[in-house]
Short mmCIF file of C-alpha atoms and ligand atoms in Angstrom, two decimals:
data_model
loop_
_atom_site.label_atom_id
_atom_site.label_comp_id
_atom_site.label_asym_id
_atom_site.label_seq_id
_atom_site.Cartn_x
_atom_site.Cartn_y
_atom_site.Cartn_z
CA UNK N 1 68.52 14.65 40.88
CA UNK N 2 66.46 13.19 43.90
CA UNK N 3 64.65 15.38 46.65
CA UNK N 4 62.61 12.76 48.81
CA UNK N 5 62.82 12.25 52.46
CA UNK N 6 64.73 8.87 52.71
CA UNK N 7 68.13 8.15 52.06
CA UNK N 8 70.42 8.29 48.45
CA UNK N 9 74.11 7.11 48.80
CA UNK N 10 76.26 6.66 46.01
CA UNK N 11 78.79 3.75 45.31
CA UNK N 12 77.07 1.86 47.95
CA UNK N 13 78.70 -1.27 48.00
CA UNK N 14 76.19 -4.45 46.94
CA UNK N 15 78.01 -6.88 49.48
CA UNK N 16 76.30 -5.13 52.15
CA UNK N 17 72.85 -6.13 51.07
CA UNK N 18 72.91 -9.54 50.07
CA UNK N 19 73.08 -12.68 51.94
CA UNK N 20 75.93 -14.06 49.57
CA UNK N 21 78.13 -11.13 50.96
CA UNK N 22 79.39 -10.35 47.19
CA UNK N 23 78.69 -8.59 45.10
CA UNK N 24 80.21 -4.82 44.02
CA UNK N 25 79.10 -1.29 44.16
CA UNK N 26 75.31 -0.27 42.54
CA UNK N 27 75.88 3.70 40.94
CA UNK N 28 73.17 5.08 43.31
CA UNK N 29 71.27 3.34 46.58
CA UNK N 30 68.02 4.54 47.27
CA UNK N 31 65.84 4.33 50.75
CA UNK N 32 62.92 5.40 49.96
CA UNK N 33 60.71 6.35 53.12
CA UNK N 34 57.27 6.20 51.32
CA UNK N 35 55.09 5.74 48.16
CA UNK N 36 55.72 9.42 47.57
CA UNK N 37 59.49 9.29 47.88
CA UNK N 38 59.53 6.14 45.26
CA UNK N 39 57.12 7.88 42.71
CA UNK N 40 59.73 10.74 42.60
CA UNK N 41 62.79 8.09 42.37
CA UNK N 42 60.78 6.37 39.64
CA UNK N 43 60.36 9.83 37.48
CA UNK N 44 64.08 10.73 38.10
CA UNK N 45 64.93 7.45 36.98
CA UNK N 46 62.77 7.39 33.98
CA UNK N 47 64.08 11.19 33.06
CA UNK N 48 67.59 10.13 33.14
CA UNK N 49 67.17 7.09 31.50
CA UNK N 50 68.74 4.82 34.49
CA UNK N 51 67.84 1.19 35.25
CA UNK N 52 65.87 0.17 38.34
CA UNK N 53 66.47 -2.79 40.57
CA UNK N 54 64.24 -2.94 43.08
CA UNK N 55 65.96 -4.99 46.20
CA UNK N 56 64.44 -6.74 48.99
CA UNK N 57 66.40 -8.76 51.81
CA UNK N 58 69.06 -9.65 48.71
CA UNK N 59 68.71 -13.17 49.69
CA UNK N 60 68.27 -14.72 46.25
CA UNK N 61 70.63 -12.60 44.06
CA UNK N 62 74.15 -13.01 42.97
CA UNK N 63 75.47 -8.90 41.91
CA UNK N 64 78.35 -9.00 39.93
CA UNK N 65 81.67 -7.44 41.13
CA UNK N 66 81.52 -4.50 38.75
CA UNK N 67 78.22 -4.11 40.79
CA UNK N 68 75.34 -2.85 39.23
CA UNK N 69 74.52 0.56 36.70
CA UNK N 70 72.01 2.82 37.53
CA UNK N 71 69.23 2.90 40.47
CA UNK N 72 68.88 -0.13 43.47
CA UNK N 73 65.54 1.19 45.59
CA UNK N 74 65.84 -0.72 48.53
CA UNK N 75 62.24 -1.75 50.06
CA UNK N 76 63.22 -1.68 53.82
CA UNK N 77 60.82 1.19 54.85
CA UNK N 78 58.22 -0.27 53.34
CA UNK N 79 57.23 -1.99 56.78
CA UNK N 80 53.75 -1.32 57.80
CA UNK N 81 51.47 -4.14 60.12
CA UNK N 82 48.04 -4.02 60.26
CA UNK N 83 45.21 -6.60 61.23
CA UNK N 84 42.17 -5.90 59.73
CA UNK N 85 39.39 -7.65 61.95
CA UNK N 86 36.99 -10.11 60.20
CA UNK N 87 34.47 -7.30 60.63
CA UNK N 88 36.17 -4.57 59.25
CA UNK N 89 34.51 -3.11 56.08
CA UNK N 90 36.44 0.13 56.13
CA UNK N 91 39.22 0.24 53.78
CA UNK N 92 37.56 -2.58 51.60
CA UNK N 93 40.64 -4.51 51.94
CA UNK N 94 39.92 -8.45 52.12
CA UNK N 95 36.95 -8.96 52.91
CA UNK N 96 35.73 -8.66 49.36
CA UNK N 97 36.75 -12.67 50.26
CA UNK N 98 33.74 -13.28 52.74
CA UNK N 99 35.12 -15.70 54.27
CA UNK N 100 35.23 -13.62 57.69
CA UNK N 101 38.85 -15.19 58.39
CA UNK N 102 41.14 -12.06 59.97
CA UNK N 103 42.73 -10.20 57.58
CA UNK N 104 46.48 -9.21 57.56
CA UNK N 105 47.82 -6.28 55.38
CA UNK N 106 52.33 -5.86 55.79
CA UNK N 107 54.09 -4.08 53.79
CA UNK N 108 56.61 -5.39 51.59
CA UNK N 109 59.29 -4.32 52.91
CA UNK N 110 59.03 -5.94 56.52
CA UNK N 111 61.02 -8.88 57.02
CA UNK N 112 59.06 -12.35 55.64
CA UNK N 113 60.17 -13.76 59.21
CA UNK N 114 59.33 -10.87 61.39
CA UNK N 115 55.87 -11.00 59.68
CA UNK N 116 55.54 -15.04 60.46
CA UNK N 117 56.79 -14.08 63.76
CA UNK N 118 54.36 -11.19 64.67
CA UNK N 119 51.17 -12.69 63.69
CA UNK N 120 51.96 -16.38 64.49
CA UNK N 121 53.06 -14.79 68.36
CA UNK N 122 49.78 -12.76 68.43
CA UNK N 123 47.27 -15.92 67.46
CA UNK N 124 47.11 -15.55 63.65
CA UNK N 125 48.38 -18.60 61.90
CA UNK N 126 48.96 -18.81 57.58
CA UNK N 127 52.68 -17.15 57.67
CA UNK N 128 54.17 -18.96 60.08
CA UNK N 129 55.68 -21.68 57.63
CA UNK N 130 57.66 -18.96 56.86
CA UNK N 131 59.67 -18.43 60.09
CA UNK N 132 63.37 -18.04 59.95
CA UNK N 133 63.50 -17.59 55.96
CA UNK N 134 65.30 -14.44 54.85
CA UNK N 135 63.93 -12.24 52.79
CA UNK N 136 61.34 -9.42 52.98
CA UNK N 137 57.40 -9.82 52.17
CA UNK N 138 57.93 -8.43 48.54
CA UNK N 139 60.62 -10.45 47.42
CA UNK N 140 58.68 -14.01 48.83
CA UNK N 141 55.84 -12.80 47.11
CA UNK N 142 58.10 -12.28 43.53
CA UNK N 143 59.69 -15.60 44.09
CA UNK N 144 56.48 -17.21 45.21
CA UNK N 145 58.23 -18.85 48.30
CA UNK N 146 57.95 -22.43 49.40
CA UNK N 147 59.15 -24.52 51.90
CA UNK N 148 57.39 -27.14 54.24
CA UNK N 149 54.78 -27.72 51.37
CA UNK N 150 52.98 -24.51 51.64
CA UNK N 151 53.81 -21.75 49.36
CA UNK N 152 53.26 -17.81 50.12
CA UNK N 153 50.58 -17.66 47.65
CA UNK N 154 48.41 -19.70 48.90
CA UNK N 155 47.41 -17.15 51.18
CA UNK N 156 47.34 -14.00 49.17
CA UNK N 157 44.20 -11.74 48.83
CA UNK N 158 45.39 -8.73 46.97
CA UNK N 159 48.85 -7.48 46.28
CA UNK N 160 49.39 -3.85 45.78
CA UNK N 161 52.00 -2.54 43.55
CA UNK N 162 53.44 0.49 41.66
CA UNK N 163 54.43 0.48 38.32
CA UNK N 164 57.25 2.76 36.67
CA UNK N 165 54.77 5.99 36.01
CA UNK N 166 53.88 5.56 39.80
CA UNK N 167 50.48 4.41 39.22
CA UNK N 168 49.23 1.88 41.73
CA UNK N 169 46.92 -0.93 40.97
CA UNK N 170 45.53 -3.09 43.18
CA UNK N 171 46.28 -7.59 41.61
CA UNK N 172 44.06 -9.87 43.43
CA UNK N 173 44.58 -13.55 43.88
CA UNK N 174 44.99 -15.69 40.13
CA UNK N 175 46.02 -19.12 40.93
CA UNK N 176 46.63 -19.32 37.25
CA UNK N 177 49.17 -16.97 36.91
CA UNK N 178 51.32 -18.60 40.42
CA UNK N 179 53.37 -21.64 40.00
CA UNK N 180 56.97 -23.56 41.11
CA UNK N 181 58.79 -19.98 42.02
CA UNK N 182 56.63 -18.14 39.83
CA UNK N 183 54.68 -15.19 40.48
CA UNK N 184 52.96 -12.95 38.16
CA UNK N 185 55.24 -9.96 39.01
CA UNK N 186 58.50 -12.20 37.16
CA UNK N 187 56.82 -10.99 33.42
CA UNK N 188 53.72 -8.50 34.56
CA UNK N 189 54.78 -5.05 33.10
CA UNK N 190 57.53 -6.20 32.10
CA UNK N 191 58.61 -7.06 35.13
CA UNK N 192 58.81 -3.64 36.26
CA UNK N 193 56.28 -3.42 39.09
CA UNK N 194 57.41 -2.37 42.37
CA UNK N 195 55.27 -4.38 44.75
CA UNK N 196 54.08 -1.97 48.28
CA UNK N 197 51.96 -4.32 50.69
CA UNK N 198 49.60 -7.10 50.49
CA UNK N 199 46.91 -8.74 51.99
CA UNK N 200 46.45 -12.01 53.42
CA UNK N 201 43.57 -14.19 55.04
CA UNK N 202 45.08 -15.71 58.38
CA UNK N 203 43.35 -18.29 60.39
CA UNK N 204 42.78 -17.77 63.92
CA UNK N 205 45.47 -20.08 66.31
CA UNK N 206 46.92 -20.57 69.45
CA UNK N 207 49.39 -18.20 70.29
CA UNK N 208 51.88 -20.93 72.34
CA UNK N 209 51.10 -23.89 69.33
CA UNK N 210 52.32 -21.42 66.54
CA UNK N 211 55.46 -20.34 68.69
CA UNK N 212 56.54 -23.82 69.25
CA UNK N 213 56.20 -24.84 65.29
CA UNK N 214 57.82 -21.14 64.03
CA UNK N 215 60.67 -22.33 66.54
CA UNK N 216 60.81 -26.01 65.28
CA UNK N 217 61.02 -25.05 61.96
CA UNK N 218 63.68 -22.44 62.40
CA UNK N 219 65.70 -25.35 64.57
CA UNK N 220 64.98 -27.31 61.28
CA UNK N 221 66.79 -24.83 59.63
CA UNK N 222 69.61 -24.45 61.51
CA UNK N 223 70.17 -27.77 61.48
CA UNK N 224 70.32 -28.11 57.58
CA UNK N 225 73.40 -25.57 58.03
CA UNK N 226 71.20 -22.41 56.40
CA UNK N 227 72.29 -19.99 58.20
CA UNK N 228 76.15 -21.39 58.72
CA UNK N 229 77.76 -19.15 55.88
CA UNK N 230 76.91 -16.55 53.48
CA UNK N 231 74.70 -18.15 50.75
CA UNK N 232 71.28 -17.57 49.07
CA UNK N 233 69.56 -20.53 50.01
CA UNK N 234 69.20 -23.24 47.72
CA UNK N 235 71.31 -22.84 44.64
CA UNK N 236 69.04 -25.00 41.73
CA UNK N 237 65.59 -25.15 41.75
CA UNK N 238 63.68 -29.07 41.79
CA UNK N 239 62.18 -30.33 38.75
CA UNK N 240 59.75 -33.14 39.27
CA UNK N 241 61.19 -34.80 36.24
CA UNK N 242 64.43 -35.59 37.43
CA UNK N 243 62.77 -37.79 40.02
CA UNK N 244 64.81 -36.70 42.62
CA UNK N 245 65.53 -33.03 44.60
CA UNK N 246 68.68 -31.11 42.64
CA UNK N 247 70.73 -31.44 46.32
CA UNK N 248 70.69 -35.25 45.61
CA UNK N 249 71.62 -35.54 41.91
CA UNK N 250 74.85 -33.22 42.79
CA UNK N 251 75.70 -35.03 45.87
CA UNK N 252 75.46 -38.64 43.77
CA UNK N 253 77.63 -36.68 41.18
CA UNK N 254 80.44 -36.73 44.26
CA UNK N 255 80.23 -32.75 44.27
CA UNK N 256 79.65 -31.72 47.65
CA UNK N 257 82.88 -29.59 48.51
CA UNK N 258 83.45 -28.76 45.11
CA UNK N 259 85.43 -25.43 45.28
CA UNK N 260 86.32 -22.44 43.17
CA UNK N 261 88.25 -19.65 44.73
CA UNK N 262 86.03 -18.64 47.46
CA UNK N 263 83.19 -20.35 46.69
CA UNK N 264 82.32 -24.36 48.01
CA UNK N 265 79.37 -26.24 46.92
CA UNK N 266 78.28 -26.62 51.22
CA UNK N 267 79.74 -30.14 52.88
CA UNK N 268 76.72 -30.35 54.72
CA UNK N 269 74.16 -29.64 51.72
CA UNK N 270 74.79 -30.36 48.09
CA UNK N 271 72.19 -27.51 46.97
CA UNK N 272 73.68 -24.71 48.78
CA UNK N 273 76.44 -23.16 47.65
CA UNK N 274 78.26 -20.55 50.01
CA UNK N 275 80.61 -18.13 50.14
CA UNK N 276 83.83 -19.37 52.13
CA UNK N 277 84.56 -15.41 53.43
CA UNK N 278 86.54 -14.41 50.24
CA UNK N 279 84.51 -15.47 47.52
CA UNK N 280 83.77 -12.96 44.18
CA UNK N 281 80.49 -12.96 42.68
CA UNK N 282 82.16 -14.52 39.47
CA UNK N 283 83.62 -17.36 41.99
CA UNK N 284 79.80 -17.69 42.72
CA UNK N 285 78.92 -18.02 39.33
CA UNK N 286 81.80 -19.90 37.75
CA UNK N 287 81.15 -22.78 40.73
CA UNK N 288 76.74 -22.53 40.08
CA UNK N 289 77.72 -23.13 36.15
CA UNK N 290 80.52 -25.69 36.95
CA UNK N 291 77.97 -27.88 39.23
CA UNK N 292 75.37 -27.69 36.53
CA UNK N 293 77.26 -29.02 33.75
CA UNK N 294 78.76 -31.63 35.64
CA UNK N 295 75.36 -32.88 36.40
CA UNK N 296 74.05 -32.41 33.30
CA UNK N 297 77.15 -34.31 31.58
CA UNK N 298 76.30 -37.11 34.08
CA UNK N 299 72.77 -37.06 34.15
CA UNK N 300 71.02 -35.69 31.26
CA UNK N 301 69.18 -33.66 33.39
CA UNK N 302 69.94 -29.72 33.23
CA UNK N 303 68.84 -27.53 36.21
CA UNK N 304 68.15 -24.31 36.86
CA UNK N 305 69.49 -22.00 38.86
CA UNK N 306 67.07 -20.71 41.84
CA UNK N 307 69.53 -17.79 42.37
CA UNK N 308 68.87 -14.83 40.36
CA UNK N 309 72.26 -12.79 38.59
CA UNK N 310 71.64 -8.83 39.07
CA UNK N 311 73.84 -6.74 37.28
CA UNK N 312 76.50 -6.26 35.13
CA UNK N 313 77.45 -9.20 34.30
C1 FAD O 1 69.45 -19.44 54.31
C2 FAD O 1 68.41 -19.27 53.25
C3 FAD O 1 67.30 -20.11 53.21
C4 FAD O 1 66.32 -19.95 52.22
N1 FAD O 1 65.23 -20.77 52.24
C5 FAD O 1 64.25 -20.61 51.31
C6 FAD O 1 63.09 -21.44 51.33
O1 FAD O 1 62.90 -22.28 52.18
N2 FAD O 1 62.16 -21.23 50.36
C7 FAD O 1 62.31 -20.28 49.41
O2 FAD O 1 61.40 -20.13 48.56
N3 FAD O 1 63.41 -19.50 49.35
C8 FAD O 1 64.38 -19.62 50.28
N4 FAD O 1 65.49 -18.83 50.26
C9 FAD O 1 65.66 -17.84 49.16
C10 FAD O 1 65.12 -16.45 49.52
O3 FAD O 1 65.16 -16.24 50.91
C11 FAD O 1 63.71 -16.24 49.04
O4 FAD O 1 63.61 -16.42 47.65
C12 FAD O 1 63.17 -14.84 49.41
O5 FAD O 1 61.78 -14.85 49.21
C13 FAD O 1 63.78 -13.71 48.59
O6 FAD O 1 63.35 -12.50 49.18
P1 FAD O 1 64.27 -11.19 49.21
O7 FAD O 1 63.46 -10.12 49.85
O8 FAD O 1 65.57 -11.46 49.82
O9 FAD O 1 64.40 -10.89 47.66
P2 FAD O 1 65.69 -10.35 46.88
O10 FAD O 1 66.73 -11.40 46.85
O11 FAD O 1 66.06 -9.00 47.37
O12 FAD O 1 65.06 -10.20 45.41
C14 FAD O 1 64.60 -11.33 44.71
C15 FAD O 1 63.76 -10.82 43.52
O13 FAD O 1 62.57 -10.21 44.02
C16 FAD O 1 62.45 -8.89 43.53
N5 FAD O 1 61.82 -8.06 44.58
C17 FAD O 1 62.12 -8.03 45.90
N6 FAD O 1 61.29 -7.18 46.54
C18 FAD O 1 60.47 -6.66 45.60
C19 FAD O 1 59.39 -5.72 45.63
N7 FAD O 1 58.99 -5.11 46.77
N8 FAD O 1 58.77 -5.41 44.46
C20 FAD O 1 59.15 -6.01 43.30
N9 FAD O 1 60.16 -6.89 43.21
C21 FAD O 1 60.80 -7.22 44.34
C22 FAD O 1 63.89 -8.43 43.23
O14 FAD O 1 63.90 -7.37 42.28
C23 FAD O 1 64.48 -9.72 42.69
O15 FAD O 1 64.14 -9.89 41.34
C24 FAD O 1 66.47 -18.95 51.24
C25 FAD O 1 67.59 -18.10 51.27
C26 FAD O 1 68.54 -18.26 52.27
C27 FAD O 1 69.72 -17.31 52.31
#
């Protein structure tokens, strides 16, 4: 069915490539190593009439135990890093902008944090806020991540993407279309656009000033208890109207702890839920709808989950 130079596994199990750690086996597990090798993967797909989930660092997914049907492509290869000097007129990538601020093009498969990390370390500042959050490039850019009041978009030139016929189009920066963890790719196509790389305009730094805030904020991090046990970061999104973050309405509902099988709303943060070692994807799920009701019997106010079910559910 698939002749492309990266890797096709079947049965791969789903608990291997998600930060929950849950999650059962997707019917076939693509690598690809190129644009090429996910064209073809596209077409097969489209021939045989199998779904496509396209996965990035799986850190804001809950896969069901039965796993999921069809085709996961996962994005990993899809690394490149390249800094495009503020001169640089060649590939016509950026500085369409004029703004003669250094341009930075990564792929969206490279790790959100390596990317802070390698241009923050080198002098370019604009990523760094994103230090120590999982994740790869593509998938911050389809959640439109946020934390320390900056948000990915912000600093978004272009993003190139592929959709399901393999044709690639080049989206530059809408504002309009970017909001609260929303990005155009959530409904664009039907949500069925694979994103490849993107641009972004960086602003020149110093090298030793970045380091030391890309290491505070990880420290920050740590000490919030993110990276303590298997989770997906915070479980409910905010909501402006409910005049206070989602992590304190559940914590003044007395449901820190909260437990089902092997799942615990997080002692140490009310909007994290993790994964105790044994938990199922349904104990994941049962515990995210348990938490929401309770607050929503107590409060009026009814959240939404930030985590995103893939699957068969
Ligand atoms: C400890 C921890 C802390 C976190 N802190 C934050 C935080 O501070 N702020 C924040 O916003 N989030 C946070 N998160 C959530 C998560 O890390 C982000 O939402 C992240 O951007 C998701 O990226 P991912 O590559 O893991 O995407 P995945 O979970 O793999 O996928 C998420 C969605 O993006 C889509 N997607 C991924 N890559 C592509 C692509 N190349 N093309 C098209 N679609 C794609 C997937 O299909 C899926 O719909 C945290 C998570 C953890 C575990």
């Amino acid at each position: 069915m698939f002749n492309i130079k990266g890797m096709v596994i079947a049965s791969e199990p789903m608990w291997r490539h998600t930060t929950f750690a849950a999650g059962g086996p997707a019917d076939l597990f693509a690598v690809p190593a190129d644009g090429k090798d996910l064209r073809s993967l596209l077409a097969a797909a489209r021939r045989e009439e199998k779904d496509v989930f396209i996965l990035g660092g799986g850190s804001n997914i809950l896969v069901a135990d039965s796993g999921i049907r069809g085709l996961v492509v996962d994005t990993r290869l899809f690394n490149e890093y390249r800094v495009e000097s503020a001169g640089d007129k060649g590939s016509g990538t950026g500085r369409e902008t004029g703004s003669g601020k250094p341009v930075l093009v990564i792929g969206a498969g490279l790790p959100v944090s390596d990317a802070a990390w390698m241009s923050g370390s080198s002098g370019l500042g604009g990523l760094d806020f994103l230090f120590g959050m999982p994740g790869t490039v593509g998938g911050a850019l389809w959640m439109n991540a946020r934390c320390y009041d900056e948000e990915i978009s912000e600093k978004i030139l272009w993003i190139e993407a592929m959709d399901r016929s393999g044709r690639i189009s080049r989206i530059t920066m809408n504002k309009k279309e970017w909001g609260y963890k929303h990005s155009p790719f959530q409904t664009r196509n039907g949500g069925e656009l694979t994103i490849l790389r993107a641009a972004f305009s960086m602003s020149p730094g110093e090298p030793s000033a970045l380091k030391t805030g890309m290491r505070e904020k990880r420290d920050n991090r740590e000490s919030k208890g993110h990276y303590k046990a298997p989770c997906a970061g915070s479980a409910f999104k905010n909501n402006r109207a409910f005049g206070a973050p989602s992590g304190v309405l559940i914590e003044k509902c007395g449901l820190k702890g909260l437990r089902i099988g092997g799942a615990s709303v997080a002692p140490w943060h009310a909007n994290i839920i993790i994964n105790e070692g044994s938990a199922k994807a349904a104990d994941i799920r049962r515990l995210l709808d348990e938490v929401a009701g309770k607050v929503a019997e107590s409060t009026g106010f009814h959240m939404e989950p930030e985590v995103l079910p893939v699957g068969d559910w």
